[in-house]
mmCIF file of C-alpha atoms in Angstrom:
data_model
loop_
_atom_site.group_PDB
_atom_site.id
_atom_site.type_symbol
_atom_site.label_atom_id
_atom_site.label_comp_id
_atom_site.label_asym_id
_atom_site.label_seq_id
_atom_site.Cartn_x
_atom_site.Cartn_y
_atom_site.Cartn_z
ATOM 1 C CA MET R 17 104.644 54.799 115.652
ATOM 2 C CA ARG R 18 106.449 55.040 119.106
ATOM 3 C CA THR R 19 109.437 57.242 117.541
ATOM 4 C CA LEU R 20 106.737 59.211 115.688
ATOM 5 C CA THR R 21 105.323 60.865 118.859
ATOM 6 C CA HIS R 22 108.731 61.271 120.441
ATOM 7 C CA VAL R 23 109.632 62.730 117.310
ATOM 8 C CA GLN R 24 106.638 65.293 117.327
ATOM 9 C CA ARG R 25 107.265 65.946 121.463
ATOM 10 C CA LEU R 26 110.480 66.647 120.585
ATOM 11 C CA MET R 27 109.492 69.467 117.737
ATOM 12 C CA ALA R 28 106.917 71.094 119.725
ATOM 13 C CA GLY R 29 109.316 71.343 122.792
ATOM 14 C CA ALA R 30 112.215 73.201 120.394
ATOM 15 C CA ALA R 31 108.931 75.349 119.323
ATOM 16 C CA ALA R 32 108.250 76.599 122.323
ATOM 17 C CA THR R 33 111.779 77.024 123.772
ATOM 18 C CA GLY R 34 111.911 79.208 120.662
ATOM 19 C CA LEU R 35 109.031 81.154 121.234
ATOM 20 C CA LEU R 36 110.051 81.844 124.959
ATOM 21 C CA ALA R 37 113.307 82.943 123.905
ATOM 22 C CA GLY R 38 112.101 85.090 120.898
ATOM 23 C CA GLY R 39 109.647 86.972 123.493
ATOM 24 C CA ALA R 40 112.388 87.437 126.371
ATOM 25 C CA ALA R 41 114.333 89.290 123.635
ATOM 26 C CA LEU R 42 111.612 91.049 122.335
ATOM 27 C CA GLY R 43 110.617 92.282 125.926
ATOM 28 C CA MET R 44 114.489 93.090 126.660
ATOM 29 C CA ALA R 45 114.474 95.329 123.119
ATOM 30 C CA GLY R 46 111.169 96.840 124.455
ATOM 31 C CA THR R 47 112.485 97.510 127.870
ATOM 32 C CA ALA R 48 115.613 98.737 126.671
ATOM 33 C CA SER R 49 114.034 101.472 124.575
ATOM 34 C CA ALA R 50 111.579 102.431 126.693
ATOM 35 C CA ALA R 51 114.500 103.421 129.413
ATOM 36 C CA PRO R 52 116.116 106.585 129.344
ATOM 37 C CA ALA R 53 119.762 107.275 128.055
ATOM 38 C CA SER R 54 121.018 108.177 131.513
ATOM 39 C CA ALA R 55 119.360 105.609 133.383
ATOM 40 C CA PRO R 56 121.864 102.637 134.933
ATOM 41 C CA ALA R 57 121.239 99.305 133.083
ATOM 42 C CA VAL R 58 121.228 95.835 135.915
ATOM 43 C CA VAL R 59 122.666 93.165 134.413
ATOM 44 C CA ALA R 60 120.905 89.780 135.257
ATOM 45 C CA GLY R 61 122.520 88.328 138.267
ATOM 46 C CA GLN R 62 123.729 91.876 139.597
ATOM 47 C CA HIS R 63 121.888 93.201 142.512
ATOM 48 C CA ALA R 64 120.288 96.510 142.819
ATOM 49 C CA ASP R 65 121.132 98.958 145.207
ATOM 50 C CA HIS R 66 118.746 99.248 148.010
ATOM 51 C CA GLY R 67 120.259 101.927 149.884
ATOM 52 C CA GLY R 68 123.013 99.803 151.303
ATOM 53 C CA HIS R 69 120.283 97.202 152.420
ATOM 54 C CA HIS R 70 120.179 93.284 151.347
ATOM 55 C CA TRP R 71 117.710 90.471 151.941
ATOM 56 C CA SER R 72 119.282 87.855 154.152
ATOM 57 C CA LYS R 73 117.149 84.591 153.737
ATOM 58 C CA GLY R 74 115.910 82.637 156.660
ATOM 59 C CA HIS R 75 118.521 80.304 157.985
ATOM 60 C CA TRP R 76 119.601 78.154 160.758
ATOM 61 C CA GLU R 77 122.099 79.879 162.844
ATOM 62 C CA LYS R 78 124.148 78.813 166.297
ATOM 63 C CA LYS R 79 123.737 81.042 169.308
ATOM 64 C CA TRP R 80 125.211 80.975 173.247
ATOM 65 C CA VAL R 81 122.362 79.918 175.914
ATOM 66 C CA LYS R 82 123.367 80.888 179.205
ATOM 67 C CA GLY R 83 122.860 78.984 181.865
ATOM 68 C CA HIS R 84 118.917 78.638 183.132
ATOM 69 C CA TRP R 85 116.926 77.095 185.586
ATOM 70 C CA GLU R 86 113.971 75.270 183.589
ATOM 71 C CA LYS R 87 111.006 73.092 184.385
ATOM 72 C CA LYS R 88 110.722 69.519 183.264
ATOM 73 C CA TRP R 89 108.432 67.043 183.552
ATOM 74 C CA THR R 90 109.873 63.747 184.886
ATOM 75 C CA ASP R 91 108.257 60.826 184.580
ATOM 76 C CA HIS R 92 110.217 58.382 186.610
ATOM 77 C CA ARG R 93 109.138 58.355 190.517
ATOM 78 C CA SER R 94 110.694 58.288 193.948
ATOM 79 C CA TRP R 95 109.661 57.370 197.144
ATOM 80 C CA HIS R 96 110.450 59.990 199.694
ATOM 81 C CA SER R 97 110.091 58.234 203.447
ATOM 82 C CA ALA R 98 108.290 59.769 206.485
ATOM 83 C CA TYR R 99 110.916 61.804 208.598
ATOM 84 C CA ARG R 100 110.474 64.033 211.514
ATOM 85 C CA ASP R 101 112.294 67.577 211.020
ATOM 86 C CA HIS R 102 114.552 69.159 213.214
ATOM 87 C CA HIS R 103 111.812 71.124 214.727
ATOM 88 C CA GLY R 104 109.696 68.696 215.821
ATOM 89 C CA HIS R 105 107.091 68.279 212.875
ATOM 90 C CA TRP R 106 106.108 65.120 211.196
ATOM 91 C CA HIS R 107 106.596 64.958 206.949
ATOM 92 C CA HIS R 108 104.709 61.622 205.937
ATOM 93 C CA SER R 109 106.078 59.760 203.040
ATOM 94 C CA TYR R 110 105.167 60.291 199.299
ATOM 95 C CA TRP R 111 105.688 59.520 195.898
ATOM 96 C CA ASP R 112 107.716 62.075 193.818
ATOM 97 C CA HIS R 113 107.297 62.831 190.485
ATOM 98 C CA GLY R 114 105.807 65.379 187.852
ATOM 99 C CA PHE R 115 107.243 68.922 186.738
ATOM 100 C CA LYS R 116 110.231 69.562 188.732
ATOM 101 C CA TRP R 117 113.038 72.747 188.363
ATOM 102 C CA ILE R 118 116.447 71.594 187.075
ATOM 103 C CA TYR R 119 119.662 74.141 186.285
ATOM 104 C CA VAL R 120 120.287 73.394 182.446
ATOM 105 C CA PRO R 121 124.041 74.765 182.398
ATOM 106 C CA GLY R 122 125.074 77.220 179.473
ATOM 107 C CA HIS R 123 125.339 75.500 175.965
ATOM 108 C CA TRP R 124 125.279 76.189 172.278
ATOM 109 C CA ASP R 125 122.315 75.829 170.442
ATOM 110 C CA TRP R 126 120.360 75.934 166.784
ATOM 111 C CA PHE R 127 117.384 78.857 166.332
ATOM 112 C CA TRP R 128 115.673 79.988 163.579
ATOM 113 C CA THR R 129 116.242 82.705 161.750
ATOM 114 C CA ASN R 130 113.496 84.683 159.433
ATOM 115 C CA GLY R 131 114.686 86.397 155.974
ATOM 116 C CA HIS R 132 115.208 90.246 156.990
ATOM 117 C CA TRP R 133 116.339 93.039 155.345
ATOM 118 C CA ASP R 134 119.881 94.388 156.575
#
């Protein structure tokens, strides 16, 4: 019984493939007869001329990022003791944490480039 089911599925798949291939051939024959004799035929796999333009798919691209200042969150806390500055003003002690401006030197980084026409 199981073998019979497999054979039926195999036959149905073969018939569907034959119908699809026949339909595609018929469609190509209809298109070829409808096209004028002077029109260039485009073979499957070749790209049509779009005025010198071509489509670039989206991709990751490595670009140089020059050094810059960046505001970053620092989670570690540091204690700053009280002191008197050179003008004689008193500065209280305090805990320092949160956002800080840090310098990030130049580096290579990956950026996503969307698909586009070149």
